[in-house]
Each structure stands twice: as structure tokens, then as C-alpha cells.
mmCIF file of C-alpha atoms and ligand atoms in Angstrom:
data_model
loop_
_atom_site.group_PDB
_atom_site.id
_atom_site.type_symbol
_atom_site.label_atom_id
_atom_site.label_comp_id
_atom_site.label_asym_id
_atom_site.label_seq_id
_atom_site.Cartn_x
_atom_site.Cartn_y
_atom_site.Cartn_z
ATOM 1 C CA MET A 10 0.001 -0.045 -0.008
ATOM 2 C CA PHE A 11 2.784 2.463 0.867
ATOM 3 C CA GLU A 12 4.585 1.929 -2.342
ATOM 4 C CA LEU A 13 1.390 2.584 -4.287
ATOM 5 C CA LEU A 14 0.511 5.773 -2.347
ATOM 6 C CA GLU A 15 4.244 6.925 -3.047
ATOM 7 C CA GLU A 16 3.398 6.120 -6.688
ATOM 8 C CA GLN A 17 0.446 8.433 -6.349
ATOM 9 C CA ILE A 18 2.702 11.369 -5.103
ATOM 10 C CA SER A 19 4.785 10.657 -8.174
ATOM 11 C CA LEU A 20 1.777 10.845 -10.488
ATOM 12 C CA GLU A 21 0.340 13.842 -8.999
ATOM 13 C CA ALA A 22 3.837 15.696 -9.016
ATOM 14 C CA ASN A 23 4.223 14.917 -12.736
ATOM 15 C CA ALA A 24 0.727 15.933 -13.601
ATOM 16 C CA SER A 25 1.154 19.225 -11.846
ATOM 17 C CA GLN A 26 4.620 19.855 -13.754
ATOM 18 C CA LEU A 27 3.087 18.490 -16.867
ATOM 19 C CA TYR A 28 0.044 21.036 -16.728
ATOM 20 C CA LEU A 29 2.441 23.696 -15.969
ATOM 21 C CA ALA A 30 4.399 23.080 -19.168
ATOM 22 C CA MET A 31 1.073 23.020 -21.042
ATOM 23 C CA ALA A 32 0.054 26.415 -19.324
ATOM 24 C CA THR A 33 3.117 28.170 -20.520
ATOM 25 C CA TRP A 34 2.960 26.558 -24.038
ATOM 26 C CA CYS A 35 -0.696 27.939 -24.226
ATOM 27 C CA GLU A 36 0.159 31.193 -23.185
ATOM 28 C CA SER A 37 3.099 31.639 -25.476
ATOM 29 C CA SER A 38 1.057 30.317 -28.312
ATOM 30 C CA GLY A 39 -1.591 32.803 -28.079
ATOM 31 C CA TYR A 40 -4.338 30.647 -26.011
ATOM 32 C CA PRO A 41 -4.671 32.816 -22.732
ATOM 33 C CA GLY A 42 -7.844 30.746 -21.800
ATOM 34 C CA ALA A 43 -6.342 27.518 -22.019
ATOM 35 C CA ALA A 44 -3.121 28.850 -20.297
ATOM 36 C CA LYS A 45 -5.336 30.001 -17.295
ATOM 37 C CA PHE A 46 -7.094 26.739 -17.238
ATOM 38 C CA PHE A 47 -3.718 24.555 -17.197
ATOM 39 C CA TYR A 48 -2.174 27.001 -14.596
ATOM 40 C CA ASN A 49 -5.279 26.198 -12.305
ATOM 41 C CA ARG A 50 -5.053 22.478 -13.147
ATOM 42 C CA SER A 51 -1.310 22.574 -12.295
ATOM 43 C CA GLU A 52 -2.012 23.872 -8.746
ATOM 44 C CA GLU A 53 -4.858 21.390 -8.207
ATOM 45 C CA GLU A 54 -2.510 18.511 -8.802
ATOM 46 C CA ARG A 55 -0.011 20.127 -6.427
ATOM 47 C CA GLU A 56 -2.861 20.035 -3.940
ATOM 48 C CA HIS A 57 -3.539 16.501 -4.634
ATOM 49 C CA MET A 58 0.021 15.749 -4.187
ATOM 50 C CA MET A 59 0.226 17.545 -0.909
ATOM 51 C CA LYS A 60 -2.934 15.608 0.380
ATOM 52 C CA VAL A 61 -1.268 12.146 -0.241
ATOM 53 C CA ILE A 62 1.963 13.382 1.255
ATOM 54 C CA ARG A 63 0.100 14.565 4.516
ATOM 55 C CA TYR A 64 -1.868 11.417 4.763
ATOM 56 C CA ILE A 65 1.160 9.116 4.510
ATOM 57 C CA ASN A 66 2.651 11.119 7.353
ATOM 58 C CA LYS A 67 -0.472 11.081 9.495
ATOM 59 C CA ILE A 68 -0.602 7.287 9.529
ATOM 60 C CA GLY A 69 2.839 7.039 10.811
ATOM 61 C CA ALA A 70 4.820 6.535 7.495
ATOM 62 C CA HIS A 71 7.458 8.893 6.005
ATOM 63 C CA ALA A 72 6.369 10.388 2.619
ATOM 64 C CA THR A 73 9.267 10.918 0.520
ATOM 65 C CA ILE A 74 9.511 13.375 -2.412
ATOM 66 C CA PRO A 75 10.165 12.069 -5.762
ATOM 67 C CA GLY A 76 12.013 13.627 -8.662
ATOM 68 C CA ILE A 77 9.773 14.887 -11.448
ATOM 69 C CA LYS A 78 9.979 13.990 -15.262
ATOM 70 C CA GLN A 79 10.751 16.636 -17.828
ATOM 71 C CA PRO A 80 7.324 17.438 -19.558
ATOM 72 C CA PRO A 81 7.260 18.146 -23.215
ATOM 73 C CA VAL A 82 8.229 21.612 -24.057
ATOM 74 C CA ASN A 83 6.411 21.960 -27.283
ATOM 75 C CA TYR A 84 3.132 20.470 -28.463
ATOM 76 C CA ASP A 85 1.718 19.700 -31.796
ATOM 77 C CA SER A 86 -1.440 21.588 -31.571
ATOM 78 C CA PHE A 87 -4.231 22.986 -29.411
ATOM 79 C CA GLU A 88 -5.918 19.802 -29.562
ATOM 80 C CA ALA A 89 -2.705 17.508 -29.004
ATOM 81 C CA VAL A 90 -2.381 19.425 -25.686
ATOM 82 C CA PHE A 91 -5.682 18.266 -24.467
ATOM 83 C CA GLN A 92 -5.417 14.859 -25.771
ATOM 84 C CA LEU A 93 -2.370 14.306 -23.872
ATOM 85 C CA ALA A 94 -3.927 15.839 -20.865
ATOM 86 C CA TYR A 95 -6.821 13.309 -21.219
ATOM 87 C CA GLU A 96 -4.252 10.313 -21.465
ATOM 88 C CA ASN A 97 -2.495 11.512 -18.480
ATOM 89 C CA GLU A 98 -5.608 11.690 -16.415
ATOM 90 C CA LYS A 99 -6.555 8.183 -17.696
ATOM 91 C CA ASP A 100 -3.108 6.868 -16.429
ATOM 92 C CA VAL A 101 -3.882 8.553 -12.993
ATOM 93 C CA THR A 102 -7.382 6.932 -12.934
ATOM 94 C CA ALA A 103 -5.842 3.466 -13.404
ATOM 95 C CA SER A 104 -3.467 4.085 -10.612
ATOM 96 C CA ILE A 105 -6.029 5.211 -8.068
ATOM 97 C CA ASN A 106 -8.296 2.473 -8.982
ATOM 98 C CA LYS A 107 -5.553 0.009 -8.213
ATOM 99 C CA THR A 108 -4.739 1.623 -4.974
ATOM 100 C CA VAL A 109 -8.409 1.603 -3.931
ATOM 101 C CA ASN A 110 -8.752 -2.050 -4.918
ATOM 102 C CA LEU A 111 -5.701 -2.776 -2.687
ATOM 103 C CA SER A 112 -7.088 -0.906 0.106
ATOM 104 C CA LYS A 113 -10.243 -2.987 -0.204
ATOM 105 C CA GLU A 114 -8.539 -6.124 -0.280
ATOM 106 C CA GLU A 115 -6.376 -5.432 2.847
ATOM 107 C CA LYS A 116 -9.373 -4.058 4.657
ATOM 108 C CA ASP A 117 -7.489 -0.920 5.072
ATOM 109 C CA HIS A 118 -10.565 1.193 5.616
ATOM 110 C CA PHE A 119 -8.617 4.368 6.498
ATOM 111 C CA THR A 120 -7.035 4.422 3.163
ATOM 112 C CA PHE A 121 -9.967 3.445 1.494
ATOM 113 C CA ASN A 122 -11.949 6.233 2.917
ATOM 114 C CA PHE A 123 -9.094 8.705 2.285
ATOM 115 C CA LEU A 124 -9.037 7.875 -1.435
ATOM 116 C CA GLN A 125 -12.793 8.707 -1.836
ATOM 117 C CA TRP A 126 -12.294 12.131 -2.567
ATOM 118 C CA LEU A 127 -9.530 11.380 -4.990
ATOM 119 C CA VAL A 128 -11.834 9.010 -6.911
ATOM 120 C CA ASP A 129 -14.680 11.828 -7.087
ATOM 121 C CA GLU A 130 -11.882 14.328 -8.482
ATOM 122 C CA GLN A 131 -10.425 12.100 -10.579
ATOM 123 C CA LEU A 132 -13.886 11.232 -12.344
ATOM 124 C CA GLU A 133 -14.781 14.980 -12.657
ATOM 125 C CA GLU A 134 -11.322 15.724 -14.312
ATOM 126 C CA GLU A 135 -11.460 12.773 -16.668
ATOM 127 C CA GLN A 136 -14.871 14.124 -17.845
ATOM 128 C CA MET A 137 -13.853 17.427 -18.201
ATOM 129 C CA PHE A 138 -10.903 16.654 -20.480
ATOM 130 C CA GLU A 139 -13.414 14.255 -22.515
ATOM 131 C CA SER A 140 -15.857 17.098 -22.776
ATOM 132 C CA ILE A 141 -13.388 19.550 -23.877
ATOM 133 C CA LEU A 142 -12.173 17.128 -26.429
ATOM 134 C CA THR A 143 -15.757 16.710 -27.733
ATOM 135 C CA LYS A 144 -16.042 20.234 -28.069
ATOM 136 C CA ILE A 145 -12.921 20.692 -30.121
ATOM 137 C CA LYS A 146 -14.182 17.996 -32.531
ATOM 138 C CA LEU A 147 -17.670 19.524 -32.724
ATOM 139 C CA ILE A 148 -16.642 23.193 -32.973
ATOM 140 C CA GLY A 149 -13.316 22.859 -34.958
ATOM 141 C CA LEU A 150 -10.190 24.555 -34.696
ATOM 142 C CA ASP A 151 -10.520 27.373 -37.474
ATOM 143 C CA GLY A 152 -9.872 30.991 -36.318
ATOM 144 C CA ARG A 153 -13.287 31.372 -34.787
ATOM 145 C CA GLY A 154 -13.639 28.118 -33.438
ATOM 146 C CA ILE A 155 -10.496 28.227 -31.584
ATOM 147 C CA TYR A 156 -11.354 31.714 -30.077
ATOM 148 C CA LEU A 157 -14.620 30.475 -28.824
ATOM 149 C CA LEU A 158 -12.955 27.502 -27.410
ATOM 150 C CA ASP A 159 -10.247 29.106 -25.788
ATOM 151 C CA LYS A 160 -12.699 31.825 -24.224
ATOM 152 C CA GLU A 161 -15.055 28.719 -22.876
ATOM 153 C CA ILE A 162 -12.123 26.832 -21.447
ATOM 154 C CA SER A 163 -11.112 30.094 -19.635
ATOM 155 C CA ASP A 164 -14.576 30.466 -18.105
ATOM 156 C CA MET A 165 -14.633 26.954 -16.658
ATOM 157 C CA ASP A 166 -12.830 28.280 -13.529
ATOM 158 C CA ASN A 167 -11.619 31.859 -12.442
ATOM 159 C CA LYS A 168 -9.176 30.877 -9.828
ATOM 160 C CA VAL A 169 -6.106 32.432 -11.761
ATOM 161 C CA GLN A 170 -6.494 35.663 -13.339
HETATM 162 FE FE1 FEO B 14 -4.801 14.608 -9.363
HETATM 163 FE FE2 FEO B 14 -5.715 14.610 -12.077
HETATM 164 O O1 FEO B 14 -4.991 13.825 -10.897
#
């Protein structure tokens, strides 16, 4: 269980860094709405990582801090960014499911309960990326389409200005 929770720290840390890389690419490529969105996602993933770290320490173990993978610097397109983010979320979901399953098997009720917020958040995030990809396909990425999409993505939350 400890190993899986440590792996979760690593996945959340890498997701945070990946979304930061995506935010800065979007910002310098003329997509301010998507940039704001990814800056927020990056902060949120860091919050997830922090929660897992604090949980491990709370149950009397010692959470260790992993190194972070270098995320891609450049992306092929606006759509490619969201596709990669979606794939990343699916990997994170698979890992969480594995950890939840083990907590059930080991009758580790504390960890099982702790993980429920992450399961909910994960479902929300995966659905959010899926819906953005659907919109990209529906609206298309010609000049007007991309302008509308970028604005809509920006309006999804207003945490970072
Ligand atoms: Fe915290 Fe989106 O994984």
C-alpha cells in the first residue's frame, strides 16, 4: 500500500509539472484561456500531491518526495495538448483504482476512505477533458472556433487571473 501511495505522489507531481508546461506553451502560443485553465490544473494537482503526502505522514509513515520528469516543451496543436492531458488523467485513474482495490483487499478502511475524494475528483477531471475534446471535434479549430473554445475553457474556472 505504501508503495502505491508513493507512486500516487509521483503521478500527482508529474501531472502538476505537465500542466504547468502546457500552461506556459498555451500562454506563449496565443491561447490565454487554456493557459489560465492549465495553471489552475497545475495548482490543483499539487494540492492532490500534498494531500497524499500529509496522509502518509498522518498514518505514521514517512512520505518521500520523488524527482519530476521533464514534461514536453512543445506540443503539436491545441488539440494535442488536451489529448495528452486526457491520456495522463486516464493513467492517473488507473493508478488510483489499483490503490483503492488494494485498500479493499487489505481491509485498510482508513486508506479506502481517504481515497474517496480522489476518486471523485478524478472522475470529474477525466470527464472535463473528455468534454473539451468533444467540443474541439464539434466546433473545429478554425480561427473563430479556436477563439470560442479558448474563451469557454477560460470560463470553466476563474481561480487564476
Ligand atoms: Fe490529481 Fe488529475 O490527478
